[in-house]
Amino acid sequence: SVAAITAFVSTLVGGLLLDKMPVRFVIAIMLSVLLIGLVILMLTTSLWMAVLYGVFQGLTTGLHMVAFVYLWPSYYGTMHLGSIRGLAMSSFVIGSALGPIPFAYLFEHTGSYAMALLLMMVITGIGVVLSLFCKRPKGSLSDSAASGAGNKY
């Protein structure tokens, strides 16, 4: 599928980006790509636009996989990594399970997914801005452990 191939490529690109810039900027890029993908999805009227959405979804997925694998130990260390990742993954699963409910509600009341997509765009846009300010917590890692690859988090 287009999304899977693009996700594979974007994991490689994401790794290179993480060597060059703070993880919070990579997350802001990932969310910006998601935002563009949502705009494309909302405007989709043809097969080629659906394929283009698949490309953006794949880019988002690949960047997400790399950025969050890097984020958790970089920000919080490895001592409680299993608990942190378990809580994060549980939150993602719960969000995935509950996410269709507001979409269905808005579709039933408006006859379109446009309002739900607009809401997702607003939330994603807020995420872009907030991610730019998410610096590594003080004292979470020693300076020597955090100095890899010149990344200043």
PDB file of N, CA and C in Angstrom, residues 16-88:
ATOM      1  N   LEU A  16      17.195  10.372  10.362  1.00  0.00           N
ATOM      2  CA  LEU A  16      18.166  11.409   9.975  1.00  0.00           C
ATOM      3  C   LEU A  16      17.807  12.754  10.606  1.00  0.00           C
ATOM      4  N   LEU A  17      16.521  13.073  10.623  1.00  0.00           N
ATOM      5  CA  LEU A  17      16.098  14.330  11.245  1.00  0.00           C
ATOM      6  C   LEU A  17      16.425  14.356  12.736  1.00  0.00           C
ATOM      7  N   LEU A  18      16.240  13.217  13.412  1.00  0.00           N
ATOM      8  CA  LEU A  18      16.517  13.163  14.851  1.00  0.00           C
ATOM      9  C   LEU A  18      18.000  13.326  15.148  1.00  0.00           C
ATOM     10  N   ASP A  19      18.853  13.004  14.177  1.00  0.00           N
ATOM     11  CA  ASP A  19      20.286  13.238  14.351  1.00  0.00           C
ATOM     12  C   ASP A  19      20.642  14.712  14.189  1.00  0.00           C
ATOM     13  N   LYS A  20      19.760  15.480  13.572  1.00  0.00           N
ATOM     14  CA  LYS A  20      20.065  16.869  13.246  1.00  0.00           C
ATOM     15  C   LYS A  20      19.305  17.904  14.064  1.00  0.00           C
ATOM     16  N   MET A  21      18.182  17.500  14.673  1.00  0.00           N
ATOM     17  CA  MET A  21      17.358  18.493  15.372  1.00  0.00           C
ATOM     18  C   MET A  21      16.690  17.872  16.589  1.00  0.00           C
ATOM     19  N   PRO A  22      16.206  18.701  17.494  1.00  0.00           N
ATOM     20  CA  PRO A  22      15.517  18.194  18.680  1.00  0.00           C
ATOM     21  C   PRO A  22      14.274  17.396  18.311  1.00  0.00           C
ATOM     22  N   VAL A  23      13.973  16.401  19.116  1.00  0.00           N
ATOM     23  CA  VAL A  23      12.828  15.532  18.868  1.00  0.00           C
ATOM     24  C   VAL A  23      11.521  16.319  18.845  1.00  0.00           C
ATOM     25  N   ARG A  24      11.419  17.373  19.620  1.00  0.00           N
ATOM     26  CA  ARG A  24      10.183  18.160  19.629  1.00  0.00           C
ATOM     27  C   ARG A  24       9.928  18.805  18.274  1.00  0.00           C
ATOM     28  N   PHE A  25      10.989  19.143  17.540  1.00  0.00           N
ATOM     29  CA  PHE A  25      10.815  19.699  16.196  1.00  0.00           C
ATOM     30  C   PHE A  25      10.378  18.618  15.210  1.00  0.00           C
ATOM     31  N   VAL A  26      10.905  17.416  15.386  1.00  0.00           N
ATOM     32  CA  VAL A  26      10.487  16.302  14.526  1.00  0.00           C
ATOM     33  C   VAL A  26       9.005  15.998  14.772  1.00  0.00           C
ATOM     34  N   ILE A  27       8.581  16.068  16.024  1.00  0.00           N
ATOM     35  CA  ILE A  27       7.167  15.850  16.333  1.00  0.00           C
ATOM     36  C   ILE A  27       6.317  16.970  15.735  1.00  0.00           C
ATOM     37  N   ALA A  28       6.806  18.204  15.778  1.00  0.00           N
ATOM     38  CA  ALA A  28       6.072  19.311  15.157  1.00  0.00           C
ATOM     39  C   ALA A  28       5.967  19.096  13.643  1.00  0.00           C
ATOM     40  N   ILE A  29       7.024  18.608  13.023  1.00  0.00           N
ATOM     41  CA  ILE A  29       6.987  18.299  11.592  1.00  0.00           C
ATOM     42  C   ILE A  29       5.971  17.194  11.333  1.00  0.00           C
ATOM     43  N   MET A  30       6.012  16.139  12.150  1.00  0.00           N
ATOM     44  CA  MET A  30       5.081  15.018  11.996  1.00  0.00           C
ATOM     45  C   MET A  30       3.636  15.503  12.086  1.00  0.00           C
ATOM     46  N   LEU A  31       3.332  16.326  13.080  1.00  0.00           N
ATOM     47  CA  LEU A  31       1.974  16.827  13.240  1.00  0.00           C
ATOM     48  C   LEU A  31       1.585  17.773  12.106  1.00  0.00           C
ATOM     49  N   SER A  32       2.543  18.517  11.586  1.00  0.00           N
ATOM     50  CA  SER A  32       2.269  19.387  10.438  1.00  0.00           C
ATOM     51  C   SER A  32       1.937  18.563   9.201  1.00  0.00           C
ATOM     52  N   VAL A  33       2.667  17.475   9.004  1.00  0.00           N
ATOM     53  CA  VAL A  33       2.375  16.566   7.889  1.00  0.00           C
ATOM     54  C   VAL A  33       0.982  15.961   8.065  1.00  0.00           C
ATOM     55  N   LEU A  34       0.640  15.575   9.302  1.00  0.00           N
ATOM     56  CA  LEU A  34      -0.701  15.064   9.582  1.00  0.00           C
ATOM     57  C   LEU A  34      -1.758  16.111   9.255  1.00  0.00           C
ATOM     58  N   LEU A  35      -1.504  17.345   9.633  1.00  0.00           N
ATOM     59  CA  LEU A  35      -2.446  18.432   9.367  1.00  0.00           C
ATOM     60  C   LEU A  35      -2.672  18.608   7.862  1.00  0.00           C
ATOM     61  N   ILE A  36      -1.601  18.586   7.096  1.00  0.00           N
ATOM     62  CA  ILE A  36      -1.726  18.679   5.639  1.00  0.00           C
ATOM     63  C   ILE A  36      -2.526  17.490   5.107  1.00  0.00           C
ATOM     64  N   GLY A  37      -2.254  16.307   5.630  1.00  0.00           N
ATOM     65  CA  GLY A  37      -2.994  15.118   5.224  1.00  0.00           C
ATOM     66  C   GLY A  37      -4.473  15.240   5.523  1.00  0.00           C
ATOM     67  N   LEU A  38      -4.820  15.813   6.659  1.00  0.00           N
ATOM     68  CA  LEU A  38      -6.233  16.003   7.005  1.00  0.00           C
ATOM     69  C   LEU A  38      -6.921  16.977   6.058  1.00  0.00           C
ATOM     70  N   VAL A  39      -6.194  18.025   5.672  1.00  0.00           N
ATOM     71  CA  VAL A  39      -6.744  18.964   4.688  1.00  0.00           C
ATOM     72  C   VAL A  39      -7.004  18.237   3.364  1.00  0.00           C
ATOM     73  N   ILE A  40      -6.026  17.440   2.938  1.00  0.00           N
ATOM     74  CA  ILE A  40      -6.188  16.671   1.698  1.00  0.00           C
ATOM     75  C   ILE A  40      -7.383  15.729   1.817  1.00  0.00           C
ATOM     76  N   LEU A  41      -7.501  15.031   2.944  1.00  0.00           N
ATOM     77  CA  LEU A  41      -8.619  14.110   3.142  1.00  0.00           C
ATOM     78  C   LEU A  41      -9.952  14.840   3.047  1.00  0.00           C
ATOM     79  N   MET A  42     -10.025  16.003   3.661  1.00  0.00           N
ATOM     80  CA  MET A  42     -11.275  16.755   3.639  1.00  0.00           C
ATOM     81  C   MET A  42     -11.639  17.201   2.223  1.00  0.00           C
ATOM     82  N   LEU A  43     -10.640  17.462   1.401  1.00  0.00           N
ATOM     83  CA  LEU A  43     -10.878  17.951   0.044  1.00  0.00           C
ATOM     84  C   LEU A  43     -10.921  16.838  -0.998  1.00  0.00           C
ATOM     85  N   THR A  44     -10.713  15.604  -0.562  1.00  0.00           N
ATOM     86  CA  THR A  44     -10.615  14.483  -1.504  1.00  0.00           C
ATOM     87  C   THR A  44     -11.916  14.264  -2.275  1.00  0.00           C
ATOM     88  N   THR A  45     -11.767  14.287  -3.608  1.00  0.00           N
ATOM     89  CA  THR A  45     -12.903  14.023  -4.495  1.00  0.00           C
ATOM     90  C   THR A  45     -12.535  13.030  -5.598  1.00  0.00           C
ATOM     91  N   SER A  46     -11.298  12.554  -5.580  1.00  0.00           N
ATOM     92  CA  SER A  46     -10.869  11.653  -6.647  1.00  0.00           C
ATOM     93  C   SER A  46      -9.881  10.627  -6.096  1.00  0.00           C
ATOM     94  N   LEU A  47      -9.611   9.637  -6.897  1.00  0.00           N
ATOM     95  CA  LEU A  47      -8.680   8.573  -6.499  1.00  0.00           C
ATOM     96  C   LEU A  47      -7.281   9.114  -6.249  1.00  0.00           C
ATOM     97  N   TRP A  48      -6.789   9.996  -7.114  1.00  0.00           N
ATOM     98  CA  TRP A  48      -5.430  10.495  -6.929  1.00  0.00           C
ATOM     99  C   TRP A  48      -5.307  11.282  -5.624  1.00  0.00           C
ATOM    100  N   MET A  49      -6.371  11.976  -5.204  1.00  0.00           N
ATOM    101  CA  MET A  49      -6.325  12.698  -3.931  1.00  0.00           C
ATOM    102  C   MET A  49      -6.330  11.715  -2.757  1.00  0.00           C
ATOM    103  N   ALA A  50      -7.050  10.613  -2.907  1.00  0.00           N
ATOM    104  CA  ALA A  50      -7.050   9.585  -1.864  1.00  0.00           C
ATOM    105  C   ALA A  50      -5.658   8.966  -1.745  1.00  0.00           C
ATOM    106  N   VAL A  51      -4.996   8.752  -2.876  1.00  0.00           N
ATOM    107  CA  VAL A  51      -3.628   8.222  -2.859  1.00  0.00           C
ATOM    108  C   VAL A  51      -2.686   9.235  -2.212  1.00  0.00           C
ATOM    109  N   LEU A  52      -2.871  10.507  -2.538  1.00  0.00           N
ATOM    110  CA  LEU A  52      -2.044  11.554  -1.930  1.00  0.00           C
ATOM    111  C   LEU A  52      -2.249  11.592  -0.418  1.00  0.00           C
ATOM    112  N   TYR A  53      -3.487  11.432   0.025  1.00  0.00           N
ATOM    113  CA  TYR A  53      -3.745  11.335   1.465  1.00  0.00           C
ATOM    114  C   TYR A  53      -2.988  10.143   2.050  1.00  0.00           C
ATOM    115  N   GLY A  54      -2.992   9.016   1.356  1.00  0.00           N
ATOM    116  CA  GLY A  54      -2.257   7.830   1.813  1.00  0.00           C
ATOM    117  C   GLY A  54      -0.774   8.111   1.975  1.00  0.00           C
ATOM    118  N   VAL A  55      -0.219   8.909   1.076  1.00  0.00           N
ATOM    119  CA  VAL A  55       1.199   9.292   1.188  1.00  0.00           C
ATOM    120  C   VAL A  55       1.425  10.077   2.469  1.00  0.00           C
ATOM    121  N   PHE A  56       0.582  11.061   2.731  1.00  0.00           N
ATOM    122  CA  PHE A  56       0.743  11.880   3.933  1.00  0.00           C
ATOM    123  C   PHE A  56       0.491  11.071   5.205  1.00  0.00           C
ATOM    124  N   GLN A  57      -0.460  10.147   5.147  1.00  0.00           N
ATOM    125  CA  GLN A  57      -0.705   9.284   6.298  1.00  0.00           C
ATOM    126  C   GLN A  57       0.517   8.404   6.569  1.00  0.00           C
ATOM    127  N   GLY A  58       1.124   7.889   5.506  1.00  0.00           N
ATOM    128  CA  GLY A  58       2.330   7.079   5.658  1.00  0.00           C
ATOM    129  C   GLY A  58       3.493   7.879   6.221  1.00  0.00           C
ATOM    130  N   LEU A  59       3.665   9.110   5.733  1.00  0.00           N
ATOM    131  CA  LEU A  59       4.723   9.973   6.266  1.00  0.00           C
ATOM    132  C   LEU A  59       4.516  10.206   7.760  1.00  0.00           C
ATOM    133  N   THR A  60       3.286  10.487   8.137  1.00  0.00           N
ATOM    134  CA  THR A  60       2.961  10.716   9.544  1.00  0.00           C
ATOM    135  C   THR A  60       3.254   9.475  10.377  1.00  0.00           C
ATOM    136  N   THR A  61       2.829   8.319   9.891  1.00  0.00           N
ATOM    137  CA  THR A  61       3.023   7.070  10.636  1.00  0.00           C
ATOM    138  C   THR A  61       4.503   6.773  10.838  1.00  0.00           C
ATOM    139  N   GLY A  62       5.293   6.896   9.788  1.00  0.00           N
ATOM    140  CA  GLY A  62       6.724   6.624   9.899  1.00  0.00           C
ATOM    141  C   GLY A  62       7.428   7.572  10.850  1.00  0.00           C
ATOM    142  N   LEU A  63       7.126   8.863  10.739  1.00  0.00           N
ATOM    143  CA  LEU A  63       7.733   9.838  11.651  1.00  0.00           C
ATOM    144  C   LEU A  63       7.290   9.588  13.087  1.00  0.00           C
ATOM    145  N   HIS A  64       6.037   9.221  13.269  1.00  0.00           N
ATOM    146  CA  HIS A  64       5.520   8.925  14.610  1.00  0.00           C
ATOM    147  C   HIS A  64       6.278   7.760  15.232  1.00  0.00           C
ATOM    148  N   MET A  65       6.456   6.687  14.462  1.00  0.00           N
ATOM    149  CA  MET A  65       7.140   5.505  15.002  1.00  0.00           C
ATOM    150  C   MET A  65       8.543   5.845  15.471  1.00  0.00           C
ATOM    151  N   VAL A  66       9.279   6.595  14.682  1.00  0.00           N
ATOM    152  CA  VAL A  66      10.660   6.921  15.030  1.00  0.00           C
ATOM    153  C   VAL A  66      10.725   7.948  16.149  1.00  0.00           C
ATOM    154  N   ALA A  67       9.915   8.993  16.067  1.00  0.00           N
ATOM    155  CA  ALA A  67       9.998  10.081  17.041  1.00  0.00           C
ATOM    156  C   ALA A  67       9.639   9.622  18.444  1.00  0.00           C
ATOM    157  N   PHE A  68       8.600   8.814  18.581  1.00  0.00           N
ATOM    158  CA  PHE A  68       8.182   8.432  19.925  1.00  0.00           C
ATOM    159  C   PHE A  68       9.053   7.336  20.523  1.00  0.00           C
ATOM    160  N   VAL A  69       9.642   6.501  19.692  1.00  0.00           N
ATOM    161  CA  VAL A  69      10.615   5.542  20.213  1.00  0.00           C
ATOM    162  C   VAL A  69      11.811   6.300  20.787  1.00  0.00           C
ATOM    163  N   TYR A  70      12.161   7.400  20.163  1.00  0.00           N
ATOM    164  CA  TYR A  70      13.278   8.229  20.607  1.00  0.00           C
ATOM    165  C   TYR A  70      12.891   9.106  21.800  1.00  0.00           C
ATOM    166  N   LEU A  71      11.659   9.606  21.800  1.00  0.00           N
ATOM    167  CA  LEU A  71      11.224  10.570  22.809  1.00  0.00           C
ATOM    168  C   LEU A  71      11.231  10.012  24.224  1.00  0.00           C
ATOM    169  N   TRP A  72      10.574   8.870  24.426  1.00  0.00           N
ATOM    170  CA  TRP A  72      10.384   8.373  25.794  1.00  0.00           C
ATOM    171  C   TRP A  72      11.692   8.190  26.557  1.00  0.00           C
ATOM    172  N   PRO A  73      12.664   7.448  26.058  1.00  0.00           N
ATOM    173  CA  PRO A  73      13.901   7.307  26.846  1.00  0.00           C
ATOM    174  C   PRO A  73      14.712   8.597  26.915  1.00  0.00           C
ATOM    175  N   SER A  74      14.618   9.445  25.880  1.00  0.00           N
ATOM    176  CA  SER A  74      15.360  10.702  25.891  1.00  0.00           C
ATOM    177  C   SER A  74      14.841  11.661  26.950  1.00  0.00           C
ATOM    178  N   TYR A  75      13.543  11.691  27.136  1.00  0.00           N
ATOM    179  CA  TYR A  75      12.940  12.606  28.095  1.00  0.00           C
ATOM    180  C   TYR A  75      12.857  12.024  29.496  1.00  0.00           C
ATOM    181  N   TYR A  76      12.637  10.707  29.594  1.00  0.00           N
ATOM    182  CA  TYR A  76      12.334  10.122  30.900  1.00  0.00           C
ATOM    183  C   TYR A  76      13.286   9.017  31.337  1.00  0.00           C
ATOM    184  N   GLY A  77      14.311   8.720  30.550  1.00  0.00           N
ATOM    185  CA  GLY A  77      15.242   7.663  30.916  1.00  0.00           C
ATOM    186  C   GLY A  77      14.662   6.291  30.626  1.00  0.00           C
ATOM    187  N   THR A  78      15.402   5.255  31.027  1.00  0.00           N
ATOM    188  CA  THR A  78      14.976   3.894  30.711  1.00  0.00           C
ATOM    189  C   THR A  78      14.467   3.111  31.916  1.00  0.00           C
ATOM    190  N   MET A  79      14.629   3.644  33.111  1.00  0.00           N
ATOM    191  CA  MET A  79      14.263   2.891  34.307  1.00  0.00           C
ATOM    192  C   MET A  79      12.783   2.479  34.293  1.00  0.00           C
ATOM    193  N   HIS A  80      11.910   3.390  33.902  1.00  0.00           N
ATOM    194  CA  HIS A  80      10.471   3.118  33.910  1.00  0.00           C
ATOM    195  C   HIS A  80       9.905   3.137  32.491  1.00  0.00           C
ATOM    196  N   LEU A  81      10.762   2.832  31.528  1.00  0.00           N
ATOM    197  CA  LEU A  81      10.370   2.915  30.124  1.00  0.00           C
ATOM    198  C   LEU A  81       9.175   2.022  29.802  1.00  0.00           C
ATOM    199  N   GLY A  82       9.133   0.824  30.350  1.00  0.00           N
ATOM    200  CA  GLY A  82       8.013  -0.085  30.098  1.00  0.00           C
ATOM    201  C   GLY A  82       6.694   0.488  30.584  1.00  0.00           C
ATOM    202  N   SER A  83       6.702   1.058  31.772  1.00  0.00           N
ATOM    203  CA  SER A  83       5.480   1.658  32.319  1.00  0.00           C
ATOM    204  C   SER A  83       5.047   2.870  31.506  1.00  0.00           C
ATOM    205  N   ILE A  84       6.005   3.693  31.126  1.00  0.00           N
ATOM    206  CA  ILE A  84       5.694   4.897  30.350  1.00  0.00           C
ATOM    207  C   ILE A  84       5.129   4.509  28.987  1.00  0.00           C
ATOM    208  N   ARG A  85       5.803   3.601  28.309  1.00  0.00           N
ATOM    209  CA  ARG A  85       5.328   3.178  26.978  1.00  0.00           C
ATOM    210  C   ARG A  85       4.002   2.436  27.089  1.00  0.00           C
ATOM    211  N   GLY A  86       3.827   1.649  28.144  1.00  0.00           N
ATOM    212  CA  GLY A  86       2.564   0.944  28.343  1.00  0.00           C
ATOM    213  C   GLY A  86       1.407   1.908  28.539  1.00  0.00           C
ATOM    214  N   LEU A  87       1.625   2.942  29.345  1.00  0.00           N
ATOM    215  CA  LEU A  87       0.589   3.950  29.567  1.00  0.00           C
ATOM    216  C   LEU A  87       0.300   4.708  28.275  1.00  0.00           C
ATOM    217  N   ALA A  88       1.357   5.079  27.562  1.00  0.00           N
ATOM    218  CA  ALA A  88       1.168   5.801  26.301  1.00  0.00           C
ATOM    219  C   ALA A  88       0.413   4.944  25.285  1.00  0.00           C
TER     220      ALA A  88
END
